[in-house]
């Protein structure tokens, strides 16, 4: 009975959110079971371009560290905001949502060549949070019952939280930067005088 309920709930999750979060959980489980190691997953331009370990372009977005507070925190935010985007402004536009994933991943990979980051999944989560927050500017947020603020401030609150935990804010800044580039090109520039839509989802998607 419990299995049927879980299966039903699982299949109700939108396809892109379901695929990405499942891949992240399975990757973490494989590392925990020592079937693979993080050294086989991390972003390394030399191994990618000189030794053709192309899978690293994807796997570095799937591992959020060992199971613990940081992993659970990231998974909750990833699932929540990825799903809200897919069911909200991308409802009925799965191809556009996949294109946003590809566009954001490509930009982060390019930036990743110049910053010393080996896993980009957390930055990708911040990008999703940023896009959602800018598209829902009047939503009031409550952060652990301590802070109440409007949604557009959420990425910056998360960055401050990372700083308090002693983490590098480069990850958050990268996610915010890529999220802002996408939001500007998709939501702002097309509505400017003389502007236009520069991002067009390829027909193959």
CSV table of C-alpha atoms in Angstrom, one decimal:
chain,number,residue,atom,x,y,z
A,1,UNK,CA,0.0,0.0,0.0
A,2,UNK,CA,2.8,2.4,1.0
A,3,UNK,CA,4.6,1.5,-2.2
A,4,UNK,CA,1.6,2.2,-4.4
A,5,UNK,CA,1.1,5.6,-2.6
A,6,UNK,CA,4.8,6.5,-3.1
A,7,UNK,CA,4.7,5.4,-6.7
A,8,UNK,CA,1.6,7.5,-7.4
A,9,UNK,CA,3.1,10.6,-5.8
A,10,UNK,CA,6.4,10.0,-7.6
A,11,UNK,CA,4.7,9.8,-11.0
A,12,UNK,CA,2.8,13.1,-10.3
A,13,UNK,CA,6.1,15.0,-10.2
A,14,UNK,CA,6.7,16.8,-13.5
A,15,UNK,CA,9.0,14.9,-15.8
A,16,UNK,CA,12.1,17.2,-15.8
A,17,UNK,CA,12.0,17.7,-12.0
A,18,UNK,CA,11.5,14.0,-11.5
A,19,UNK,CA,14.4,13.0,-13.8
A,20,UNK,CA,16.9,15.5,-12.3
A,21,UNK,CA,16.1,14.9,-8.6
A,22,UNK,CA,16.1,11.1,-9.2
A,23,UNK,CA,19.5,11.3,-10.9
A,24,UNK,CA,20.9,13.4,-8.0
A,25,UNK,CA,19.6,10.9,-5.4
A,26,UNK,CA,20.8,7.8,-7.3
A,27,UNK,CA,24.3,9.4,-7.8
A,28,UNK,CA,24.6,10.2,-4.1
A,29,UNK,CA,23.4,6.7,-3.2
A,30,UNK,CA,26.0,5.1,-5.6
A,31,UNK,CA,28.7,7.2,-3.9
A,32,UNK,CA,27.5,6.2,-0.4
A,33,UNK,CA,27.5,2.5,-1.4
A,34,UNK,CA,31.0,3.0,-2.8
A,35,UNK,CA,30.0,1.9,-6.3
A,36,UNK,CA,31.6,5.0,-7.6
A,37,UNK,CA,33.7,7.8,-6.1
A,38,UNK,CA,33.4,11.6,-6.3
A,39,UNK,CA,36.8,11.6,-8.2
A,40,UNK,CA,35.0,9.9,-11.1
A,41,UNK,CA,32.3,12.7,-11.2
A,42,UNK,CA,33.9,16.1,-10.6
A,43,UNK,CA,34.4,18.8,-13.1
A,44,UNK,CA,37.9,18.7,-14.5
A,45,UNK,CA,38.5,20.4,-17.9
A,46,UNK,CA,41.8,18.5,-18.5
A,47,UNK,CA,40.2,15.1,-18.1
A,48,UNK,CA,37.1,16.2,-20.1
A,49,UNK,CA,38.9,17.7,-23.1
A,50,UNK,CA,42.2,15.8,-23.2
A,51,UNK,CA,41.0,12.4,-21.9
A,52,UNK,CA,37.5,12.6,-23.3
A,53,UNK,CA,35.8,11.9,-20.0
A,54,UNK,CA,32.7,13.7,-21.4
A,55,UNK,CA,30.3,12.3,-18.6
A,56,UNK,CA,31.9,14.8,-16.2
A,57,UNK,CA,30.0,17.6,-17.9
A,58,UNK,CA,26.8,16.1,-16.5
A,59,UNK,CA,27.9,14.2,-13.4
A,60,UNK,CA,29.3,17.3,-11.7
A,61,UNK,CA,25.7,18.6,-11.6
A,62,UNK,CA,24.4,15.4,-9.9
A,63,UNK,CA,26.5,15.1,-6.7
A,64,UNK,CA,25.9,17.4,-3.7
A,65,UNK,CA,28.2,15.8,-1.3
A,66,UNK,CA,27.7,12.9,1.2
A,67,UNK,CA,24.3,12.5,2.9
A,68,UNK,CA,23.9,15.1,5.6
A,69,UNK,CA,22.5,18.5,6.3
A,70,UNK,CA,24.0,20.1,3.3
A,71,UNK,CA,22.8,17.4,0.9
A,72,UNK,CA,19.2,17.5,2.4
A,73,UNK,CA,19.1,21.3,2.3
A,74,UNK,CA,20.1,21.3,-1.4
A,75,UNK,CA,17.7,18.5,-2.3
A,76,UNK,CA,14.8,20.2,-0.7
A,77,UNK,CA,15.5,23.5,-2.5
A,78,UNK,CA,16.2,21.8,-5.8
A,79,UNK,CA,13.0,19.8,-5.7
A,80,UNK,CA,10.8,22.6,-4.5
A,81,UNK,CA,11.9,25.4,-6.9
A,82,UNK,CA,12.5,23.1,-9.9
A,83,UNK,CA,8.9,21.8,-9.5
A,84,UNK,CA,7.4,25.2,-8.9
A,85,UNK,CA,9.0,26.5,-12.0
A,86,UNK,CA,8.0,23.5,-14.1
A,87,UNK,CA,4.4,23.6,-12.8
A,88,UNK,CA,4.3,27.4,-12.9
A,89,UNK,CA,5.8,29.6,-15.6
A,90,UNK,CA,6.9,26.5,-17.6
A,91,UNK,CA,3.6,24.7,-17.4
A,92,UNK,CA,3.0,23.0,-20.8
A,93,UNK,CA,6.4,24.2,-22.0
A,94,UNK,CA,8.6,21.2,-21.1
A,95,UNK,CA,10.9,21.8,-24.1
A,96,UNK,CA,11.5,25.4,-23.0
A,97,UNK,CA,12.3,24.2,-19.5
A,98,UNK,CA,14.8,21.7,-20.8
A,99,UNK,CA,16.3,24.5,-22.9
A,100,UNK,CA,16.8,26.6,-19.8
A,101,UNK,CA,18.6,23.6,-18.2
A,102,UNK,CA,20.9,23.3,-21.2
A,103,UNK,CA,21.5,27.1,-21.4
A,104,UNK,CA,22.2,27.4,-17.7
A,105,UNK,CA,24.4,24.3,-17.7
A,106,UNK,CA,26.4,25.5,-20.7
A,107,UNK,CA,27.0,29.0,-19.2
A,108,UNK,CA,28.0,27.5,-15.8
A,109,UNK,CA,30.4,25.1,-17.5
A,110,UNK,CA,32.1,28.0,-19.4
A,111,UNK,CA,32.3,30.0,-16.1
A,112,UNK,CA,33.6,26.8,-14.4
A,113,UNK,CA,36.7,26.9,-16.6
A,114,UNK,CA,37.7,30.1,-14.8
A,115,UNK,CA,36.7,29.5,-11.2
A,116,UNK,CA,37.9,26.7,-9.0
A,117,UNK,CA,34.7,24.7,-8.6
A,118,UNK,CA,34.5,20.9,-9.0
A,119,UNK,CA,30.8,20.5,-8.5
A,120,UNK,CA,28.2,22.9,-10.0
A,121,UNK,CA,24.9,21.4,-8.8
A,122,UNK,CA,24.5,23.8,-5.9
A,123,UNK,CA,25.1,26.8,-8.3
A,124,UNK,CA,22.5,25.3,-10.6
A,125,UNK,CA,20.0,25.1,-7.8
A,126,UNK,CA,20.6,28.8,-7.0
A,127,UNK,CA,19.9,29.6,-10.7
A,128,UNK,CA,16.5,27.9,-10.5
A,129,UNK,CA,15.7,29.7,-7.2
A,130,UNK,CA,16.8,33.0,-8.8
A,131,UNK,CA,14.6,32.6,-11.9
A,132,UNK,CA,11.6,31.5,-9.8
A,133,UNK,CA,12.1,34.4,-7.4
A,134,UNK,CA,12.2,37.0,-10.1
A,135,UNK,CA,9.1,35.6,-11.8
A,136,UNK,CA,7.2,35.7,-8.5
A,137,UNK,CA,8.2,39.0,-7.0
A,138,UNK,CA,5.3,39.5,-4.7
A,139,UNK,CA,5.5,36.2,-2.9
A,140,UNK,CA,6.4,36.7,0.8
A,141,UNK,CA,9.0,34.3,2.1
A,142,UNK,CA,9.6,33.0,5.6
A,143,UNK,CA,13.2,31.7,6.2
A,144,UNK,CA,13.2,29.3,9.2
A,145,UNK,CA,10.8,31.6,11.0
A,146,UNK,CA,13.6,34.2,11.4
A,147,UNK,CA,13.2,36.4,8.3
A,148,UNK,CA,10.2,37.6,6.3
A,149,UNK,CA,11.0,39.1,2.9
A,150,UNK,CA,9.8,39.3,-0.7
A,151,UNK,CA,10.8,36.4,-3.1
A,152,UNK,CA,13.5,38.4,-5.1
A,153,UNK,CA,15.6,38.6,-2.0
A,154,UNK,CA,15.7,34.8,-1.5
A,155,UNK,CA,18.9,34.0,-3.5
A,156,UNK,CA,20.7,36.7,-1.5
A,157,UNK,CA,19.4,35.3,1.8
A,158,UNK,CA,20.6,31.9,0.8
A,159,UNK,CA,24.0,33.4,0.0
A,160,UNK,CA,24.2,35.0,3.4
A,161,UNK,CA,23.2,31.6,5.0
A,162,UNK,CA,26.1,30.0,3.1
A,163,UNK,CA,28.4,32.6,4.4
A,164,UNK,CA,27.3,31.9,8.0
A,165,UNK,CA,28.0,28.2,7.5
A,166,UNK,CA,31.5,29.0,6.3
A,167,UNK,CA,30.9,28.0,2.7
A,168,UNK,CA,32.3,29.8,-0.3
A,169,UNK,CA,29.9,32.3,-1.8
A,170,UNK,CA,31.4,31.8,-5.3
A,171,UNK,CA,28.9,29.0,-5.9
A,172,UNK,CA,25.9,31.3,-5.0
A,173,UNK,CA,27.3,34.2,-7.0
A,174,UNK,CA,27.7,31.9,-10.1
A,175,UNK,CA,24.1,30.7,-9.8
A,176,UNK,CA,22.8,34.2,-9.3
A,177,UNK,CA,24.8,35.5,-12.3
A,178,UNK,CA,23.6,32.7,-14.7
A,179,UNK,CA,20.0,33.0,-13.4
A,180,UNK,CA,20.1,36.8,-14.0
A,181,UNK,CA,21.5,36.3,-17.6
A,182,UNK,CA,18.7,33.9,-18.4
A,183,UNK,CA,16.0,36.1,-16.8
A,184,UNK,CA,17.2,39.2,-18.6
A,185,UNK,CA,17.4,37.5,-22.0
A,186,UNK,CA,14.0,35.8,-21.6
A,187,UNK,CA,11.9,38.2,-19.5
A,188,UNK,CA,13.4,41.7,-19.6
A,189,UNK,CA,15.1,42.3,-23.0
A,190,UNK,CA,12.2,41.1,-25.2
A,191,UNK,CA,10.0,43.8,-23.5
A,192,UNK,CA,12.5,46.7,-24.0
A,193,UNK,CA,12.2,49.2,-26.9
A,194,UNK,CA,14.1,47.7,-29.8
A,195,UNK,CA,14.5,44.4,-27.9
A,196,UNK,CA,13.7,40.9,-29.0
A,197,UNK,CA,13.7,37.3,-27.9
A,198,UNK,CA,17.3,36.0,-28.3
A,199,UNK,CA,16.7,32.7,-26.7
A,200,UNK,CA,14.7,30.4,-28.9
A,201,UNK,CA,14.1,26.7,-28.0
A,202,UNK,CA,15.5,24.5,-30.8
A,203,UNK,CA,12.8,22.6,-32.7
A,204,UNK,CA,14.6,19.3,-31.9
A,205,UNK,CA,13.5,19.7,-28.3
